[in-house]
Amino acid sequence: MKKRRLWSFPGGLKLPDHKSPSTQTPIAPAALPKQLVLPLQQHIGEPAEPVVNLGERVLKGQVIATAQGYLSAPVHASSSGQVVAIDNLPIPHPSGLSAPCIVIETDGEDAWGERQPVENYRQLNPSQLRNLIRQAGIVGLGGAGFPTFIKLNPGPEPRVETLILNGAECEPYITCDDLLMRERAEEIIQGIGVIGHALHARHCLIGIEDNKPDAYRALAATATEGIEVVPLPTRYPTGGEKQLIKVLTGQEVPSNGLPIDIGVVCHNVGTAVAVHRAINLGEPLISRIVTVTGSAVARPRNLEVLLGTPIRHLLTQCDTEIDCIDRLIMGGPMMGFTLHHDAAPVIKTTNCLLAGLQEGSRQPPVMPCIRCGACGEVCPVQLLPQQLYWHARAKELDKLQDYHLFDCIECGCCDYVCPSHIPLVHYYRYAKSEIWAQEQEREKADLARQRYEFRRQRREREQQERAARQQAKKAAVAPSASKTDKQAAIQAAVERARAKRTAQKKTIDETPPSQ
Amino acid sequence: MPFQFFSSPHLHQGKGISQLMFQVIYALVPAIALYVGYFGYGVLINIALAVIAALATEALMLITRQQPLTPFLTDGSAVVTAVLLALCLPPLNSWWVPVVGTAFALIFAKHLYGGLGYNPFNPAMVGYVLLLISFPKEMTTWLPVQELAAQPLSLKESLTWVFTGTSVQGIAIDALSGATPLDYTKTQLGLGQPMAEIRTHPLFGTLGGKGWEWINMGFLLGGLWLLYKRVISWHIPFAMVGSLLTLALLFQWLDPTTHPSALLHFVSGGTLLGAFFIATDPVTAAATPRGRLLYGVGIGCLTYIIRTWGGYPDGVAFAVLLMNMAVPLIDYYTPPRVFGQNRRP
């Protein structure tokens, strides 16, 4: 096999991967829970709008909430049952706040609604395919949750050179993509067919870190013409979209641009499977593979989980000692966030549940920055994390933007190596939200200023008009306003008044009596 | 069940400041052993006095500044400052020399600027320069290598001398002291001696000054270990040694009779201690990769200039302090190109 040339991105880390505990057993279906809690927002963008009523019986795969606006995705019932609540409930979100959810009490029949598979997707045009994928509620399954159909819309002219499938899975502990690639290589390749057709992509590269040899072999054996499976050196964060594109193509996505700007579109392997199921089997996105692992989990493994399954339900299935969990993380240990409650459900972006870490996390106390520069050495974006830290502490928001704060991908490399144990990423997130808040304030202020300006101008105009009117009146009166004509003026006014009175009297007389 | 909130990342490599600092100290062990071998116990006494003084000063300052004691006393930074300063002192000194130097370094160069991480100047070098310009006699009374000494001093004799200023055998320190190779070279060149003749003095060995050459090899070894352990990056030592050697080679080629060889520059004075242990002090050095190269080149060039045309035989300490001043400017103008961006800000 000819070896493909690979590139490298700056910085990055070799991390202990902790992947083996959850790869010992094949993917198993998770048990059907009594209740499914489906948040209306499981993706980036606008939340969906409920289209079911309380007490309504729904079937598996039935739309229960429709997309609202362009950047949105519908939600489907993941099993059959009855809608018992539409209410604010805990969701997996860093804020720990509750959000609107549809609760379905399952009936245990798991009965499918109507499914309409496409017989030959090649007969459909890209726009029809996109529509079907949109209706299937598919969002990126890698973790960010960007609605997939938007990424399948490359613009007016087809200019996609390369379709990249992200199977890097660089975060420690997470193995859902690994197992998916090992067991469902066929479905991934089928999904690539659909996506490739929708995008008119010339060729497809599947990037897999070389710590997943089984996944590589499975995909390489199944890959068809035009699909190349590429083993990548294991280095965090190779799975970052921009980093992966750099490693595979040598090209850098412009800092404020998108992969499409350099002719590349990148999808997660899980998304490809979801697309295949939506088009070829007519199944919307109602389940996903979730890695359940961590020091508190006695039987770490990967489960195929219906969306909306409460996390506690999954943890108990893997014999987790809930009391031993020091922190419950959704996602990986580097970029995932801690959950405030295990009652929250699995959503479209839940790739991993990490209950407790096998090794030490950041140790207090936080010491002063010694400017060692280790953070800068590992930064995959080549930022100056310590400068960002100083400016974030000093709340110098303009400076932060000068130092490209918004290019930070929050991968956590700087934080991982910091000998002073400074929560660097936390500072950056805080600074970003401060800047957003300030921008919102500014927009509000701009609007208020505009409104004020408008009002002022209107008042001025009115004043001017009034003045003009008065002047006109004066001008009309002026010729008779001389001292000698005063008498005449008074006479004229008296006459005018008399005339008015008679006119009024006349109108009243002429008015027909009311009936 | 509700859980506690933590911000990502949730993993940490575990290494803290104290591990970094103690790795620096371990890296100094070979050179210290060689130093003791060549110059006797005075070196160890200097180190011990400086470390004790450093910890005491640090504690006092932390209490004064109302800072927590344990994390800062155990971070190892004061110990590193003390050891580095002690290694720059003549091997046999009055006890107050290392004590005053360390105390000054920690109070004035470190804590008055805000403590760990906030000092613009390398504290060890500030302490050294203070001693050098305030007490020139004490700071230039070097012992000769033991094999050239009339009588090597025992530990007890060394201690007696350090604390009482008298030798057991009744020998005055002047009788024991001599010039360092760089010092000797400078004086002799000033007297118009050609380099070839100077090199024949018994002070010199195969590479440079007798004893000094091997102590410097000890620093080199420790420095390479620090590079391997990724405690320091290659930029500063490479740039500093590289620029110093380039200048030395250039002038050696222009006129070998009046300029010491590049090899002599390499293994003499503070070249390697400075390159790997002092210029690489993270707090006071430049932080960007290109900035570090510039910073190193600056130190290398200034060192050569001060050694050759300045008033002092060695210039590393002054070069480091001068370049410390330039660090904010260097860092400001040398940010790396951000991923995905074409132009530098």
mmCIF file of N, CA, C and O in Angstrom, chain A residues 22-97:
data_model
loop_
_atom_site.group_PDB
_atom_site.id
_atom_site.type_symbol
_atom_site.label_atom_id
_atom_site.label_comp_id
_atom_site.label_asym_id
_atom_site.label_seq_id
_atom_site.Cartn_x
_atom_site.Cartn_y
_atom_site.Cartn_z
ATOM 1 N N SER A 22 -13.097 0.210 27.913
ATOM 2 C CA SER A 22 -14.430 0.192 27.304
ATOM 3 C C SER A 22 -14.453 -0.490 25.938
ATOM 4 O O SER A 22 -15.468 -0.486 25.263
ATOM 5 N N THR A 23 -13.322 -1.070 25.515
ATOM 6 C CA THR A 23 -13.322 -1.725 24.202
ATOM 7 C C THR A 23 -13.315 -3.250 24.324
ATOM 8 O O THR A 23 -13.148 -3.954 23.331
ATOM 9 N N GLN A 24 -13.475 -3.748 25.534
ATOM 10 C CA GLN A 24 -13.387 -5.195 25.730
ATOM 11 C C GLN A 24 -14.622 -5.938 25.224
ATOM 12 O O GLN A 24 -14.538 -7.105 24.844
ATOM 13 N N THR A 25 -15.776 -5.272 25.260
ATOM 14 C CA THR A 25 -16.998 -5.936 24.813
ATOM 15 C C THR A 25 -17.601 -5.184 23.640
ATOM 16 O O THR A 25 -17.404 -3.978 23.515
ATOM 17 N N PRO A 26 -18.322 -5.907 22.765
ATOM 18 C CA PRO A 26 -18.939 -5.226 21.624
ATOM 19 C C PRO A 26 -20.058 -4.282 22.070
ATOM 20 O O PRO A 26 -20.487 -4.312 23.227
ATOM 21 N N ILE A 27 -20.512 -3.475 21.137
ATOM 22 C CA ILE A 27 -21.608 -2.539 21.421
ATOM 23 C C ILE A 27 -22.856 -3.346 21.789
ATOM 24 O O ILE A 27 -23.193 -4.316 21.119
ATOM 25 N N ALA A 28 -23.519 -2.960 22.875
ATOM 26 C CA ALA A 28 -24.745 -3.656 23.274
ATOM 27 C C ALA A 28 -25.878 -2.651 23.320
ATOM 28 O O ALA A 28 -25.647 -1.474 23.618
ATOM 29 N N PRO A 29 -27.095 -3.098 23.018
ATOM 30 C CA PRO A 29 -28.206 -2.151 23.136
ATOM 31 C C PRO A 29 -28.517 -1.883 24.605
ATOM 32 O O PRO A 29 -28.492 -2.806 25.423
ATOM 33 N N ALA A 30 -28.792 -0.633 24.919
ATOM 34 C CA ALA A 30 -29.151 -0.311 26.300
ATOM 35 C C ALA A 30 -30.612 -0.690 26.519
ATOM 36 O O ALA A 30 -31.409 -0.682 25.574
ATOM 37 N N ALA A 31 -30.935 -1.044 27.749
ATOM 38 C CA ALA A 31 -32.311 -1.434 28.059
ATOM 39 C C ALA A 31 -33.249 -0.245 27.872
ATOM 40 O O ALA A 31 -32.852 0.910 28.057
ATOM 41 N N LEU A 32 -34.471 -0.541 27.485
ATOM 42 C CA LEU A 32 -35.467 0.504 27.268
ATOM 43 C C LEU A 32 -35.863 1.106 28.618
ATOM 44 O O LEU A 32 -36.305 0.392 29.509
ATOM 45 N N PRO A 33 -35.718 2.422 28.769
ATOM 46 C CA PRO A 33 -36.096 3.020 30.052
ATOM 47 C C PRO A 33 -37.612 3.219 30.138
ATOM 48 O O PRO A 33 -38.309 3.180 29.122
ATOM 49 N N LYS A 34 -38.103 3.450 31.339
ATOM 50 C CA LYS A 34 -39.552 3.682 31.539
ATOM 51 C C LYS A 34 -39.971 4.999 30.914
ATOM 52 O O LYS A 34 -41.045 5.128 30.385
ATOM 53 N N GLN A 35 -39.073 5.963 31.046
ATOM 54 C CA GLN A 35 -39.380 7.290 30.506
ATOM 55 C C GLN A 35 -38.247 7.787 29.626
ATOM 56 O O GLN A 35 -37.072 7.599 29.961
ATOM 57 N N LEU A 36 -38.621 8.425 28.533
ATOM 58 C CA LEU A 36 -37.616 9.077 27.686
ATOM 59 C C LEU A 36 -37.822 10.585 27.796
ATOM 60 O O LEU A 36 -38.939 11.070 27.690
ATOM 61 N N VAL A 37 -36.732 11.279 28.040
ATOM 62 C CA VAL A 37 -36.816 12.733 28.178
ATOM 63 C C VAL A 37 -36.111 13.356 26.980
ATOM 64 O O VAL A 37 -34.896 13.250 26.849
ATOM 65 N N LEU A 38 -36.864 13.981 26.092
ATOM 66 C CA LEU A 38 -36.260 14.499 24.859
ATOM 67 C C LEU A 38 -36.236 16.029 24.857
ATOM 68 O O LEU A 38 -37.260 16.671 24.630
ATOM 69 N N PRO A 39 -35.061 16.615 25.114
ATOM 70 C CA PRO A 39 -34.945 18.074 25.080
ATOM 71 C C PRO A 39 -35.234 18.603 23.683
ATOM 72 O O PRO A 39 -34.928 17.942 22.687
ATOM 73 N N LEU A 40 -35.823 19.774 23.606
ATOM 74 C CA LEU A 40 -36.154 20.355 22.302
ATOM 75 C C LEU A 40 -34.913 20.918 21.615
ATOM 76 O O LEU A 40 -34.912 21.182 20.437
ATOM 77 N N GLN A 41 -33.876 21.114 22.381
ATOM 78 C CA GLN A 41 -32.628 21.597 21.777
ATOM 79 C C GLN A 41 -31.509 20.619 22.077
ATOM 80 O O GLN A 41 -31.075 20.477 23.215
ATOM 81 N N GLN A 42 -31.044 19.941 21.035
ATOM 82 C CA GLN A 42 -29.949 18.980 21.214
ATOM 83 C C GLN A 42 -28.837 19.297 20.229
ATOM 84 O O GLN A 42 -28.031 18.459 19.882
ATOM 85 N N HIS A 43 -28.795 20.522 19.765
ATOM 86 C CA HIS A 43 -27.873 20.885 18.695
ATOM 87 C C HIS A 43 -27.581 22.379 18.817
ATOM 88 O O HIS A 43 -28.184 23.070 19.631
ATOM 89 N N ILE A 44 -26.664 22.852 17.976
ATOM 90 C CA ILE A 44 -26.399 24.282 17.914
ATOM 91 C C ILE A 44 -27.522 24.926 17.119
ATOM 92 O O ILE A 44 -27.950 24.379 16.105
ATOM 93 N N GLY A 45 -28.042 26.050 17.543
ATOM 94 C CA GLY A 45 -29.071 26.748 16.783
ATOM 95 C C GLY A 45 -30.356 26.921 17.566
ATOM 96 O O GLY A 45 -30.347 26.980 18.794
ATOM 97 N N GLU A 46 -31.460 27.006 16.830
ATOM 98 C CA GLU A 46 -32.760 27.245 17.451
ATOM 99 C C GLU A 46 -33.358 25.946 17.978
ATOM 100 O O GLU A 46 -33.245 24.908 17.340
ATOM 101 N N PRO A 47 -34.043 25.994 19.140
ATOM 102 C CA PRO A 47 -34.701 24.779 19.629
ATOM 103 C C PRO A 47 -35.893 24.413 18.733
ATOM 104 O O PRO A 47 -36.435 25.270 18.040
ATOM 105 N N ALA A 48 -36.275 23.127 18.775
ATOM 106 C CA ALA A 48 -37.405 22.681 17.955
ATOM 107 C C ALA A 48 -38.720 23.057 18.632
ATOM 108 O O ALA A 48 -38.756 23.381 19.820
ATOM 109 N N GLU A 49 -39.801 22.989 17.843
ATOM 110 C CA GLU A 49 -41.127 23.378 18.336
ATOM 111 C C GLU A 49 -41.975 22.121 18.498
ATOM 112 O O GLU A 49 -42.147 21.360 17.545
ATOM 113 N N PRO A 50 -42.570 21.876 19.697
ATOM 114 C CA PRO A 50 -43.332 20.633 19.897
ATOM 115 C C PRO A 50 -44.555 20.580 18.981
ATOM 116 O O PRO A 50 -45.211 21.598 18.757
ATOM 117 N N VAL A 51 -44.839 19.380 18.450
ATOM 118 C CA VAL A 51 -46.036 19.225 17.617
ATOM 119 C C VAL A 51 -46.929 18.103 18.147
ATOM 120 O O VAL A 51 -47.762 17.580 17.439
ATOM 121 N N VAL A 52 -46.692 17.692 19.398
ATOM 122 C CA VAL A 52 -47.550 16.670 20.003
ATOM 123 C C VAL A 52 -48.223 17.277 21.228
ATOM 124 O O VAL A 52 -47.763 18.268 21.786
ATOM 125 N N ASN A 53 -49.340 16.647 21.635
ATOM 126 C CA ASN A 53 -50.059 17.132 22.800
ATOM 127 C C ASN A 53 -49.883 16.165 23.956
ATOM 128 O O ASN A 53 -49.548 14.992 23.757
ATOM 129 N N LEU A 54 -50.129 16.661 25.123
ATOM 130 C CA LEU A 54 -50.079 15.819 26.321
ATOM 131 C C LEU A 54 -51.042 14.656 26.149
ATOM 132 O O LEU A 54 -52.165 14.836 25.677
ATOM 133 N N GLY A 55 -50.595 13.457 26.539
ATOM 134 C CA GLY A 55 -51.471 12.294 26.493
ATOM 135 C C GLY A 55 -51.506 11.621 25.136
ATOM 136 O O GLY A 55 -52.038 10.533 24.985
ATOM 137 N N GLU A 56 -50.899 12.255 24.122
ATOM 138 C CA GLU A 56 -50.909 11.676 22.778
ATOM 139 C C GLU A 56 -50.009 10.445 22.724
ATOM 140 O O GLU A 56 -48.955 10.408 23.340
ATOM 141 N N ARG A 57 -50.468 9.425 21.955
ATOM 142 C CA ARG A 57 -49.625 8.249 21.785
ATOM 143 C C ARG A 57 -48.727 8.479 20.567
ATOM 144 O O ARG A 57 -49.180 8.963 19.523
ATOM 145 N N VAL A 58 -47.430 8.204 20.736
ATOM 146 C CA VAL A 58 -46.503 8.403 19.616
ATOM 147 C C VAL A 58 -45.834 7.084 19.270
ATOM 148 O O VAL A 58 -45.723 6.183 20.111
ATOM 149 N N LEU A 59 -45.400 6.980 18.040
ATOM 150 C CA LEU A 59 -44.689 5.788 17.591
ATOM 151 C C LEU A 59 -43.205 6.093 17.442
ATOM 152 O O LEU A 59 -42.813 7.251 17.266
ATOM 153 N N LYS A 60 -42.443 5.065 17.484
ATOM 154 C CA LYS A 60 -40.990 5.211 17.330
ATOM 155 C C LYS A 60 -40.679 5.860 15.983
ATOM 156 O O LYS A 60 -41.206 5.423 14.956
ATOM 157 N N GLY A 61 -39.883 6.913 16.013
ATOM 158 C CA GLY A 61 -39.507 7.584 14.767
ATOM 159 C C GLY A 61 -40.446 8.695 14.360
ATOM 160 O O GLY A 61 -40.193 9.406 13.398
ATOM 161 N N GLN A 62 -41.515 8.884 15.112
ATOM 162 C CA GLN A 62 -42.471 9.938 14.784
ATOM 163 C C GLN A 62 -41.904 11.307 15.186
ATOM 164 O O GLN A 62 -41.281 11.437 16.234
ATOM 165 N N VAL A 63 -42.165 12.318 14.338
ATOM 166 C CA VAL A 63 -41.695 13.670 14.680
ATOM 167 C C VAL A 63 -42.507 14.188 15.851
ATOM 168 O O VAL A 63 -43.735 14.167 15.807
ATOM 169 N N ILE A 64 -41.839 14.616 16.917
ATOM 170 C CA ILE A 64 -42.575 15.195 18.036
ATOM 171 C C ILE A 64 -42.305 16.684 18.185
ATOM 172 O O ILE A 64 -42.975 17.376 18.923
ATOM 173 N N ALA A 65 -41.264 17.159 17.505
ATOM 174 C CA ALA A 65 -40.998 18.597 17.503
ATOM 175 C C ALA A 65 -40.333 18.929 16.178
ATOM 176 O O ALA A 65 -39.446 18.200 15.737
ATOM 177 N N THR A 66 -40.771 20.026 15.558
ATOM 178 C CA THR A 66 -40.218 20.352 14.235
ATOM 179 C C THR A 66 -39.187 21.469 14.334
ATOM 180 O O THR A 66 -39.195 22.259 15.278
ATOM 181 N N ALA A 67 -38.339 21.491 13.315
ATOM 182 C CA ALA A 67 -37.279 22.497 13.278
ATOM 183 C C ALA A 67 -37.875 23.887 13.168
ATOM 184 O O ALA A 67 -38.907 24.079 12.521
ATOM 185 N N GLN A 68 -37.233 24.804 13.827
ATOM 186 C CA GLN A 68 -37.699 26.189 13.838
ATOM 187 C C GLN A 68 -36.576 27.042 13.281
ATOM 188 O O GLN A 68 -35.560 27.218 13.927
ATOM 189 N N GLY A 69 -36.768 27.563 12.082
ATOM 190 C CA GLY A 69 -35.698 28.341 11.477
ATOM 191 C C GLY A 69 -34.739 27.443 10.723
ATOM 192 O O GLY A 69 -34.875 26.214 10.722
ATOM 193 N N TYR A 70 -33.737 28.080 10.095
ATOM 194 C CA TYR A 70 -32.811 27.318 9.244
ATOM 195 C C TYR A 70 -31.873 26.469 10.083
ATOM 196 O O TYR A 70 -31.729 25.265 9.876
ATOM 197 N N LEU A 71 -31.231 27.093 11.073
ATOM 198 C CA LEU A 71 -30.245 26.385 11.889
ATOM 199 C C LEU A 71 -30.978 25.675 13.025
ATOM 200 O O LEU A 71 -31.009 26.138 14.152
ATOM 201 N N SER A 72 -31.578 24.541 12.711
ATOM 202 C CA SER A 72 -32.346 23.825 13.715
ATOM 203 C C SER A 72 -32.526 22.387 13.235
ATOM 204 O O SER A 72 -32.202 22.062 12.090
ATOM 205 N N ALA A 73 -33.011 21.520 14.108
ATOM 206 C CA ALA A 73 -33.219 20.119 13.721
ATOM 207 C C ALA A 73 -34.449 19.602 14.454
ATOM 208 O O ALA A 73 -34.660 19.940 15.618
ATOM 209 N N PRO A 74 -35.275 18.790 13.766
ATOM 210 C CA PRO A 74 -36.452 18.244 14.437
ATOM 211 C C PRO A 74 -36.077 17.166 15.448
ATOM 212 O O PRO A 74 -34.966 16.651 15.436
ATOM 213 N N VAL A 75 -37.009 16.852 16.346
ATOM 214 C CA VAL A 75 -36.795 15.795 17.333
ATOM 215 C C VAL A 75 -37.832 14.707 17.079
ATOM 216 O O VAL A 75 -38.994 15.008 16.776
ATOM 217 N N HIS A 76 -37.400 13.466 17.185
ATOM 218 C CA HIS A 76 -38.293 12.330 16.944
ATOM 219 C C HIS A 76 -38.461 11.523 18.213
ATOM 220 O O HIS A 76 -37.571 11.489 19.061
ATOM 221 N N ALA A 77 -39.590 10.822 18.308
ATOM 222 C CA ALA A 77 -39.790 9.913 19.435
ATOM 223 C C ALA A 77 -38.828 8.747 19.258
ATOM 224 O O ALA A 77 -38.752 8.176 18.169
ATOM 225 N N SER A 78 -38.086 8.406 20.320
ATOM 226 C CA SER A 78 -37.115 7.328 20.139
ATOM 227 C C SER A 78 -37.690 5.958 20.491
ATOM 228 O O SER A 78 -37.039 4.949 20.286
ATOM 229 N N SER A 79 -38.916 5.933 21.025
ATOM 230 C CA SER A 79 -39.616 4.663 21.187
ATOM 231 C C SER A 79 -41.110 4.986 21.231
ATOM 232 O O SER A 79 -41.497 6.151 21.326
ATOM 233 N N SER A 80 -41.933 3.962 21.179
ATOM 234 C CA SER A 80 -43.371 4.225 21.195
ATOM 235 C C SER A 80 -43.852 4.394 22.632
ATOM 236 O O SER A 80 -43.264 3.832 23.566
ATOM 237 N N GLY A 81 -44.923 5.171 22.800
ATOM 238 C CA GLY A 81 -45.445 5.400 24.139
ATOM 239 C C GLY A 81 -46.344 6.611 24.165
ATOM 240 O O GLY A 81 -46.856 7.040 23.118
ATOM 241 N N GLN A 82 -46.508 7.164 25.356
ATOM 242 C CA GLN A 82 -47.441 8.259 25.530
ATOM 243 C C GLN A 82 -46.699 9.513 26.001
ATOM 244 O O GLN A 82 -45.820 9.423 26.867
ATOM 245 N N VAL A 83 -47.069 10.643 25.451
ATOM 246 C CA VAL A 83 -46.472 11.906 25.898
ATOM 247 C C VAL A 83 -47.069 12.246 27.259
ATOM 248 O O VAL A 83 -48.276 12.433 27.374
ATOM 249 N N VAL A 84 -46.257 12.279 28.293
ATOM 250 C CA VAL A 84 -46.799 12.532 29.634
ATOM 251 C C VAL A 84 -46.445 13.913 30.167
ATOM 252 O O VAL A 84 -47.009 14.349 31.158
ATOM 253 N N ALA A 85 -45.491 14.564 29.535
ATOM 254 C CA ALA A 85 -45.152 15.899 30.021
ATOM 255 C C ALA A 85 -44.418 16.673 28.942
ATOM 256 O O ALA A 85 -43.684 16.091 28.125
ATOM 257 N N ILE A 86 -44.676 17.971 28.908
ATOM 258 C CA ILE A 86 -43.834 18.884 28.110
ATOM 259 C C ILE A 86 -43.468 19.982 29.094
ATOM 260 O O ILE A 86 -44.287 20.823 29.436
ATOM 261 N N ASP A 87 -42.238 19.944 29.574
ATOM 262 C CA ASP A 87 -41.913 20.749 30.746
ATOM 263 C C ASP A 87 -40.424 21.071 30.789
ATOM 264 O O ASP A 87 -39.639 20.481 30.057
ATOM 265 N N ASN A 88 -40.063 21.997 31.673
ATOM 266 C CA ASN A 88 -38.645 22.287 31.899
ATOM 267 C C ASN A 88 -38.041 21.214 32.790
ATOM 268 O O ASN A 88 -38.472 21.013 33.920
ATOM 269 N N LEU A 89 -37.006 20.540 32.263
ATOM 270 C CA LEU A 89 -36.349 19.472 33.019
ATOM 271 C C LEU A 89 -34.842 19.619 32.877
ATOM 272 O O LEU A 89 -34.372 20.287 31.952
ATOM 273 N N PRO A 90 -34.074 18.990 33.785
ATOM 274 C CA PRO A 90 -32.616 19.097 33.667
ATOM 275 C C PRO A 90 -32.129 18.514 32.339
ATOM 276 O O PRO A 90 -32.594 17.446 31.930
ATOM 277 N N ILE A 91 -31.241 19.225 31.674
ATOM 278 C CA ILE A 91 -30.659 18.717 30.433
ATOM 279 C C ILE A 91 -29.142 18.686 30.588
ATOM 280 O O ILE A 91 -28.606 19.341 31.484
ATOM 281 N N PRO A 92 -28.449 17.909 29.763
ATOM 282 C CA PRO A 92 -26.985 17.933 29.852
ATOM 283 C C PRO A 92 -26.442 19.196 29.208
ATOM 284 O O PRO A 92 -26.380 19.288 27.987
ATOM 285 N N HIS A 93 -26.114 20.161 30.006
ATOM 286 C CA HIS A 93 -25.587 21.432 29.515
ATOM 287 C C HIS A 93 -24.665 21.981 30.594
ATOM 288 O O HIS A 93 -24.954 21.828 31.781
ATOM 289 N N PRO A 94 -23.562 22.633 30.188
ATOM 290 C CA PRO A 94 -22.619 23.138 31.202
ATOM 291 C C PRO A 94 -23.280 24.055 32.224
ATOM 292 O O PRO A 94 -22.851 24.126 33.371
ATOM 293 N N SER A 95 -24.336 24.737 31.818
ATOM 294 C CA SER A 95 -24.967 25.694 32.732
ATOM 295 C C SER A 95 -25.690 24.988 33.868
ATOM 296 O O SER A 95 -25.903 25.563 34.921
ATOM 297 N N GLY A 96 -26.104 23.734 33.635
ATOM 298 C CA GLY A 96 -26.869 23.027 34.655
ATOM 299 C C GLY A 96 -28.301 23.494 34.747
ATOM 300 O O GLY A 96 -29.044 23.070 35.621
ATOM 301 N N LEU A 97 -28.699 24.361 33.809
ATOM 302 C CA LEU A 97 -30.066 24.874 33.844
ATOM 303 C C LEU A 97 -31.024 23.865 33.215
ATOM 304 O O LEU A 97 -30.620 22.984 32.472
#
